[in-house]
Coordinates of C-alpha atoms in Angstrom, one line a residue:
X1 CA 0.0 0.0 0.0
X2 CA 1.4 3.5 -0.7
X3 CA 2.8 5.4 2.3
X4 CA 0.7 8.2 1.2
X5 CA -1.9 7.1 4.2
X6 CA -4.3 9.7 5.8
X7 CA -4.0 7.6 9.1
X8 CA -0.7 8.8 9.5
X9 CA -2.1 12.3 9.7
X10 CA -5.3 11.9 10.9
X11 CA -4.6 14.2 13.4
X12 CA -3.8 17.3 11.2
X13 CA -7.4 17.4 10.0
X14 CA -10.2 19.2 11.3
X15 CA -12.2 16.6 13.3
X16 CA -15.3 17.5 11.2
X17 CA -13.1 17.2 7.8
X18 CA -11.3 13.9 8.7
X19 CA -15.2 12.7 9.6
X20 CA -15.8 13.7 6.1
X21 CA -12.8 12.0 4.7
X22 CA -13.6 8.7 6.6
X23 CA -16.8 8.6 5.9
X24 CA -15.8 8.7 2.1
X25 CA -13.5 5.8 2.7
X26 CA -16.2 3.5 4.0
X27 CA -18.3 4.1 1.4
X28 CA -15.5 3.7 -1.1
X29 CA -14.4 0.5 1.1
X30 CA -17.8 -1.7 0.4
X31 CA -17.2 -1.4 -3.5
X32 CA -15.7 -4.1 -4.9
X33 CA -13.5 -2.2 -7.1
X34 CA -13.3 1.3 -8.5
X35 CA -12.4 3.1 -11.7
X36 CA -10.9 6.9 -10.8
X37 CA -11.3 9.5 -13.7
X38 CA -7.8 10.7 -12.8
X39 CA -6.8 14.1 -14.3
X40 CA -3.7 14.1 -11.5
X41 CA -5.8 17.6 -10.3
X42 CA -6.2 17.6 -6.1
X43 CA -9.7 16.2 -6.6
X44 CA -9.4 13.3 -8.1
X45 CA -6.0 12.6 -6.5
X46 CA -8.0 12.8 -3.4
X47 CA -10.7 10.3 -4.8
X48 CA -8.0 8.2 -6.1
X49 CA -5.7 8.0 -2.7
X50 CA -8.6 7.4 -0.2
X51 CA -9.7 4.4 -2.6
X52 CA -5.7 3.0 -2.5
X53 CA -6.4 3.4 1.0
X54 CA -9.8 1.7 1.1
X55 CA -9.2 -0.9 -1.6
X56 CA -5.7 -1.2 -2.3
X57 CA -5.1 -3.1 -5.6
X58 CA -8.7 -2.9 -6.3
X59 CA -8.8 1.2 -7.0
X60 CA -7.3 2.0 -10.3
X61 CA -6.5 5.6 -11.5
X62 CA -7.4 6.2 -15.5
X63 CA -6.6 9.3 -17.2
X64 CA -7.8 9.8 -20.7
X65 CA -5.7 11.1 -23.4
X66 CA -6.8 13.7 -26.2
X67 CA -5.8 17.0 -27.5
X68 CA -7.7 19.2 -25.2
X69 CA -5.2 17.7 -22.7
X70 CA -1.5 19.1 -22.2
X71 CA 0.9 16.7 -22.3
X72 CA 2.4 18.3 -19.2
X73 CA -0.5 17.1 -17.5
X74 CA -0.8 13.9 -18.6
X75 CA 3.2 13.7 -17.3
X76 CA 2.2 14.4 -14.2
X77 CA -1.0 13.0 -14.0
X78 CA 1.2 9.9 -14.2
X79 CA 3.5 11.1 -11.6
X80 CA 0.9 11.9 -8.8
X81 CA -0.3 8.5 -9.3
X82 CA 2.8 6.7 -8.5
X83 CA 2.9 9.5 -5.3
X84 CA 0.2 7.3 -4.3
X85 CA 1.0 4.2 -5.5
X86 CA -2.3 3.3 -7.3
X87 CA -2.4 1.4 -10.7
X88 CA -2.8 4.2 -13.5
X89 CA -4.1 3.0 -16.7
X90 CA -4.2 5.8 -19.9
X91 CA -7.2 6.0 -22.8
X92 CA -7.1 7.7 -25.4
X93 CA -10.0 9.1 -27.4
X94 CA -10.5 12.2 -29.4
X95 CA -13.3 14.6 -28.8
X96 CA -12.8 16.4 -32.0
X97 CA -14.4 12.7 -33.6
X98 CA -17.9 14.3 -32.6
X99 CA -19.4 17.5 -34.4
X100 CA -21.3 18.5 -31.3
X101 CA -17.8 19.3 -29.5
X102 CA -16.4 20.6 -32.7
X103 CA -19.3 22.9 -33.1
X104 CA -18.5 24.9 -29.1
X105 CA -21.7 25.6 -28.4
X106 CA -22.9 26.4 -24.3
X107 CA -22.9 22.2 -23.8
X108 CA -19.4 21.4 -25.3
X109 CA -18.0 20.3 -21.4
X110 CA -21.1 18.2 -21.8
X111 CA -20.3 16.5 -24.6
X112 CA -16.7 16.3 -23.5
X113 CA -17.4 14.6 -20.7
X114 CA -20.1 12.2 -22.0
X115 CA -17.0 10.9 -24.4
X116 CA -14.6 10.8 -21.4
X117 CA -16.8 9.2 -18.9
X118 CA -17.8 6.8 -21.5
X119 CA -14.1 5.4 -22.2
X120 CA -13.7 4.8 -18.6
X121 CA -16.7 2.8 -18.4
X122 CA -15.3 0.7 -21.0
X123 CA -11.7 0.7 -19.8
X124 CA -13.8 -0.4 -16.1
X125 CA -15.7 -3.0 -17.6
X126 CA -12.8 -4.7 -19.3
X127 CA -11.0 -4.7 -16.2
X128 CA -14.1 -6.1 -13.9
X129 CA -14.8 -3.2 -12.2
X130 CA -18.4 -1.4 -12.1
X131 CA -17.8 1.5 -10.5
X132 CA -16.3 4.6 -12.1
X133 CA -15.8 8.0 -10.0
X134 CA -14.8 11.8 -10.3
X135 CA -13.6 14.1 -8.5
X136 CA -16.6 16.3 -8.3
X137 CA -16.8 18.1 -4.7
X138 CA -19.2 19.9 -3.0
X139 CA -18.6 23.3 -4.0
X140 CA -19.0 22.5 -7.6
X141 CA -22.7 22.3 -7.9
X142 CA -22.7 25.5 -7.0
X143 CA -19.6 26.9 -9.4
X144 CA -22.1 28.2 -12.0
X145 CA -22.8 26.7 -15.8
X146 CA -21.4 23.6 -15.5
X147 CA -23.1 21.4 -17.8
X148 CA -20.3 18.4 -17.4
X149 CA -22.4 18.0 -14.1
X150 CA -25.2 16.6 -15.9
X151 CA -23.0 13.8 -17.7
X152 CA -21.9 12.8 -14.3
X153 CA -25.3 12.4 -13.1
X154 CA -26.6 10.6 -16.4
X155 CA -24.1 8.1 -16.7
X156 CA -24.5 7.1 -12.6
X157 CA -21.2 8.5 -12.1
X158 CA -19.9 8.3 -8.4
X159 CA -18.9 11.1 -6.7
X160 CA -17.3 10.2 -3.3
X161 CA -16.1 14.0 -2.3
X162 CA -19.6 15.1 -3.6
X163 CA -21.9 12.4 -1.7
X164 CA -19.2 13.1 1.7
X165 CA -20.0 17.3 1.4
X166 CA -15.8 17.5 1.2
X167 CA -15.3 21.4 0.1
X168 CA -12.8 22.2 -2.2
X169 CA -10.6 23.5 1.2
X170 CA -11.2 20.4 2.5
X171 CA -10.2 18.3 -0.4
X172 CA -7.3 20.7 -0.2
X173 CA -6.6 19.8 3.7
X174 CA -6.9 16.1 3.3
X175 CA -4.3 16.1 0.2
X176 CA -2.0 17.8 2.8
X177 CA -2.7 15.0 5.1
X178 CA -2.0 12.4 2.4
X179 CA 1.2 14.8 1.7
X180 CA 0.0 15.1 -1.8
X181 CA 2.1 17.2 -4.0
X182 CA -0.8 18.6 -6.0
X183 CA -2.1 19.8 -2.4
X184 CA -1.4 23.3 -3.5
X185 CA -1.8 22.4 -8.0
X186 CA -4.1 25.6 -9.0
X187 CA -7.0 24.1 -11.2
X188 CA -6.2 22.9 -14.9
X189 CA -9.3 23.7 -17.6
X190 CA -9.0 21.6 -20.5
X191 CA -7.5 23.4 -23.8
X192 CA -10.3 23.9 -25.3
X193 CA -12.1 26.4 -22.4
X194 CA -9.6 28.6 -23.7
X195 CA -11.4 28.9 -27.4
X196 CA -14.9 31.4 -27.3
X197 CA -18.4 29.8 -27.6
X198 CA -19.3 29.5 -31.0
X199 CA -15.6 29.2 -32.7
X200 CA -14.9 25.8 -33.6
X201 CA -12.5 23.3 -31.9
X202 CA -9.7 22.5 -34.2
X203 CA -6.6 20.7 -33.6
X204 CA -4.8 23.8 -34.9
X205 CA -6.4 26.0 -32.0
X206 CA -5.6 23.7 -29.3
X207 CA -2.0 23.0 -30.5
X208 CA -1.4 26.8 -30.9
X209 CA -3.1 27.4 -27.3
X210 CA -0.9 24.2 -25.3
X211 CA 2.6 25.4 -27.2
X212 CA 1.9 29.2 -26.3
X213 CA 0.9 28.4 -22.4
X214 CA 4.1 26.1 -22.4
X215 CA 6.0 29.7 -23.2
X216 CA 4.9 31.6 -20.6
X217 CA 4.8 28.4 -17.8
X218 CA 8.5 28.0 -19.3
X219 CA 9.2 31.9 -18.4
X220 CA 8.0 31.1 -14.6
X221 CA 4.9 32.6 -15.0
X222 CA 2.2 30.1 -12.4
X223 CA -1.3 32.0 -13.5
X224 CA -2.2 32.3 -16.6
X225 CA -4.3 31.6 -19.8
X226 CA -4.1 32.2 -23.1
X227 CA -7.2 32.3 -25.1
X228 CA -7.6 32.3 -28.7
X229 CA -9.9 34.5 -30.8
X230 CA -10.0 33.4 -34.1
X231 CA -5.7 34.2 -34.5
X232 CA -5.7 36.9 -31.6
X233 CA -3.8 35.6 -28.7
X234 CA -5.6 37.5 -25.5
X235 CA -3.2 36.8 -22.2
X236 CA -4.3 36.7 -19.0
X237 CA -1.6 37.0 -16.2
X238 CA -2.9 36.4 -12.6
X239 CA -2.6 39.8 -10.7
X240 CA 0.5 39.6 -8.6
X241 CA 2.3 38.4 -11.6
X242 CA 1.0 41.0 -14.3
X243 CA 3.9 43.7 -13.2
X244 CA 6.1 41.5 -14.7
X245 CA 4.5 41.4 -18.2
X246 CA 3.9 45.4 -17.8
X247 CA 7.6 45.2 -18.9
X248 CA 8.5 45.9 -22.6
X249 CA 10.7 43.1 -22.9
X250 CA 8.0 40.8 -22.3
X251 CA 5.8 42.3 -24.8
X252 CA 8.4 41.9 -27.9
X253 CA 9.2 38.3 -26.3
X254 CA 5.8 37.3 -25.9
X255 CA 4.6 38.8 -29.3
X256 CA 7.3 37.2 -31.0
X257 CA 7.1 33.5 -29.6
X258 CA 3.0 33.7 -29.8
X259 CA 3.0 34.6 -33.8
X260 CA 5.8 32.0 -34.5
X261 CA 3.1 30.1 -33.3
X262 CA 0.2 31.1 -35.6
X263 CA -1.4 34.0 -33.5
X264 CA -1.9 37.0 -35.9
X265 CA -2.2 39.4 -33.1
X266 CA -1.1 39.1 -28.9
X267 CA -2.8 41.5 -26.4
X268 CA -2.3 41.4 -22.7
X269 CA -5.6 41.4 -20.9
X270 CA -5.7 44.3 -18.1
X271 CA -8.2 42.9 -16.6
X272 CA -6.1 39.8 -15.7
X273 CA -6.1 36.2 -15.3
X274 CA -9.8 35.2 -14.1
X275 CA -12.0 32.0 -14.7
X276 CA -14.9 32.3 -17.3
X277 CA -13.6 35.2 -19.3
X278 CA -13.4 33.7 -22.6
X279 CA -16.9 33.8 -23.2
X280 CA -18.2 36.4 -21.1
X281 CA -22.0 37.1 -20.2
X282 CA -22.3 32.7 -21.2
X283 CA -20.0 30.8 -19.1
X284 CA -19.5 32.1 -15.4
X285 CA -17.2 29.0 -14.4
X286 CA -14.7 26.7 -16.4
X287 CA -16.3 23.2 -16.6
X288 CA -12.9 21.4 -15.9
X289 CA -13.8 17.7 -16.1
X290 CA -13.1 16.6 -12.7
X291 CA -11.5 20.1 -11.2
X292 CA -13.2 22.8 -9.5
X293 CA -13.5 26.2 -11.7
X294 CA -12.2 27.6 -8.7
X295 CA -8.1 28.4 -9.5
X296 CA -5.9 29.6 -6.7
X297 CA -4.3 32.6 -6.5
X298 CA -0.9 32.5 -8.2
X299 CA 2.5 32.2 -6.2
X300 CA 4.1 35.5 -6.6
X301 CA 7.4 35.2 -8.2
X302 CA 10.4 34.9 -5.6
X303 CA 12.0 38.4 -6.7
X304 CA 8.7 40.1 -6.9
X305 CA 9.1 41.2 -10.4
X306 CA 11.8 43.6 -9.6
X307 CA 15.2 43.6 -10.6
X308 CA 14.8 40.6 -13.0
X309 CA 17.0 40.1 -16.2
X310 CA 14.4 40.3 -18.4
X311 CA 16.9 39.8 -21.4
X312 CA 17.7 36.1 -19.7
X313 CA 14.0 35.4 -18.7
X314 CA 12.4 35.8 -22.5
X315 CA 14.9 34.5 -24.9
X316 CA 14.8 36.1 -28.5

């Protein structure tokens, strides 16, 4: 069994949040087996280390592979489940197979998720297991259009944090309890939230979008989108880190690195990094598979922005 046990720090929870976490356990405990749709996000490495911890080799962690997902995710989607020491199987599937995604219209997460959920019921079923959960908590209901929700609930998806009332900060305090490195991990939208309503999902978009957010991560930037309208790049940097790209050596590095990529235009968004933004008036939260919309506020660079060689930083 992985060391990664919350027994061992049991104590460090809130009574009322380790009553949550147990209770979760139990009711995890009394399955036979479980399927975890495992982005490698807090949530479902919460789901997927309290069902090691109830099941042992009976939980397995599956991530499914497409192009709305980074690959730096999938890398440590894969890294976080051997943190816990749970079997992690990969699918892969491609969501741009089905016009309804394509077309990005308000359901598109629904869609999504149908196609998502629906591999890991097949990857379940070939390996004798019939129960598949997410990583749905209880805040998320409640986290505005989310229509990915209602393929969760139409495909009888379980949702132990969800059915155990564990917050998002208390999915965050039990990860620290398992001493989960993702305790902190800000959520992770899927490429595609970062296209508007109504412009189509290509493979072009999403490649563009994953290669230009590599960039700025690259640059040490920790909050951030990119969002592509139609060939015009809009970034968002979170607030404590937009000082930095005030500077006008990030605007000729940024511009130059985004339209090597295919962006006809890059503006930086004043307004900042905030969920819900590409679409505005449509979509209040990011449907984000199995994270909450909910993103934490970015770590402020060590140097505070000041005094940084900017030449070094942002390579020509």
């Amino acid at each position: 069994m992985s060391h990664h046990t919350l027994a061992a720090d049991r104590d460090a929870l809130d009574p009322e949040t380790a009553a949550k976490a147990a209770a979760a356990r139990d009711a995890l405990g009394e399955r036979d087996g479980v399927l975890v749709a495992f982005s490698g996000g807090v949530d479902s490495a919460v789901v997927a280390a309290i069902a090691r911890d109830a099941l042992g080799d009976d939980a397995v962690a599956c991530t499914a592979r497409s192009e709305t997902l980074p690959a730096a995710e999938l890398d440590d989607a894969k890294r976080v489940a051997g943190e816990i020491g749970i079997r992690h199987e990969t699918v892969t599937f491609s969501e741009l197979d089905d016009p309804n995604f394509v077309a990005n219209d308000g359901d598109r997460c629904y869609h999504c998720r149908t196609m998502r959920l629906g591999r890991m019921y097949e990857t379940a079923q070939e390996l004798g297991i019939g129960t598949v959960c997410d990583g749905t908590n209880a805040d998320d209901p409640g986290e505005g259009h989310r229509p990915g929700l209602r393929a969760v609930e139409e495909l009888d998806v379980s949702s132990p944090l969800l059915d155990a009332g564990i917050s998002k900060g208390e999915v965050r305090e039990i990860a620290e309890a398992y001493d989960l490195s993702v305790a902190d991990k800000p959520s992770m939208a899927c490429l595609s939230s970062r296209i508007p309503t109504g412009l189509e999902v290509t493979e072009e978009r999403l490649t563009r979008v994953e290669k230009a957010e590599r960039v700025l991560r690259e640059w040490g930037f920790e909050g951030f989108r990119v969002r592509d309208h139609d060939g015009l790049a809009r970034v968002e940097i979170a607030p404590d880190e937009l000082e930095r790209a005030l500077d006008p050596a990030f605007a000729d590095a940024v511009h130059e690195h985004l339209t090597d990529l295919g962006f006809d235009y890059v503006t930086l968004d004043m307004a900042g990094y905030r969920t819900g933004s590409v679409s505005p008036g449509e979509e209040t939260a990011e449907d984000t598979g199995d994270e909450s919309a909910e993103s934490d506020d970015a770590t402020e660079a060590e140097d505070g922005g000041h005094g940084v060689d900017l030449g070094r930083r942002y390579p020509r």
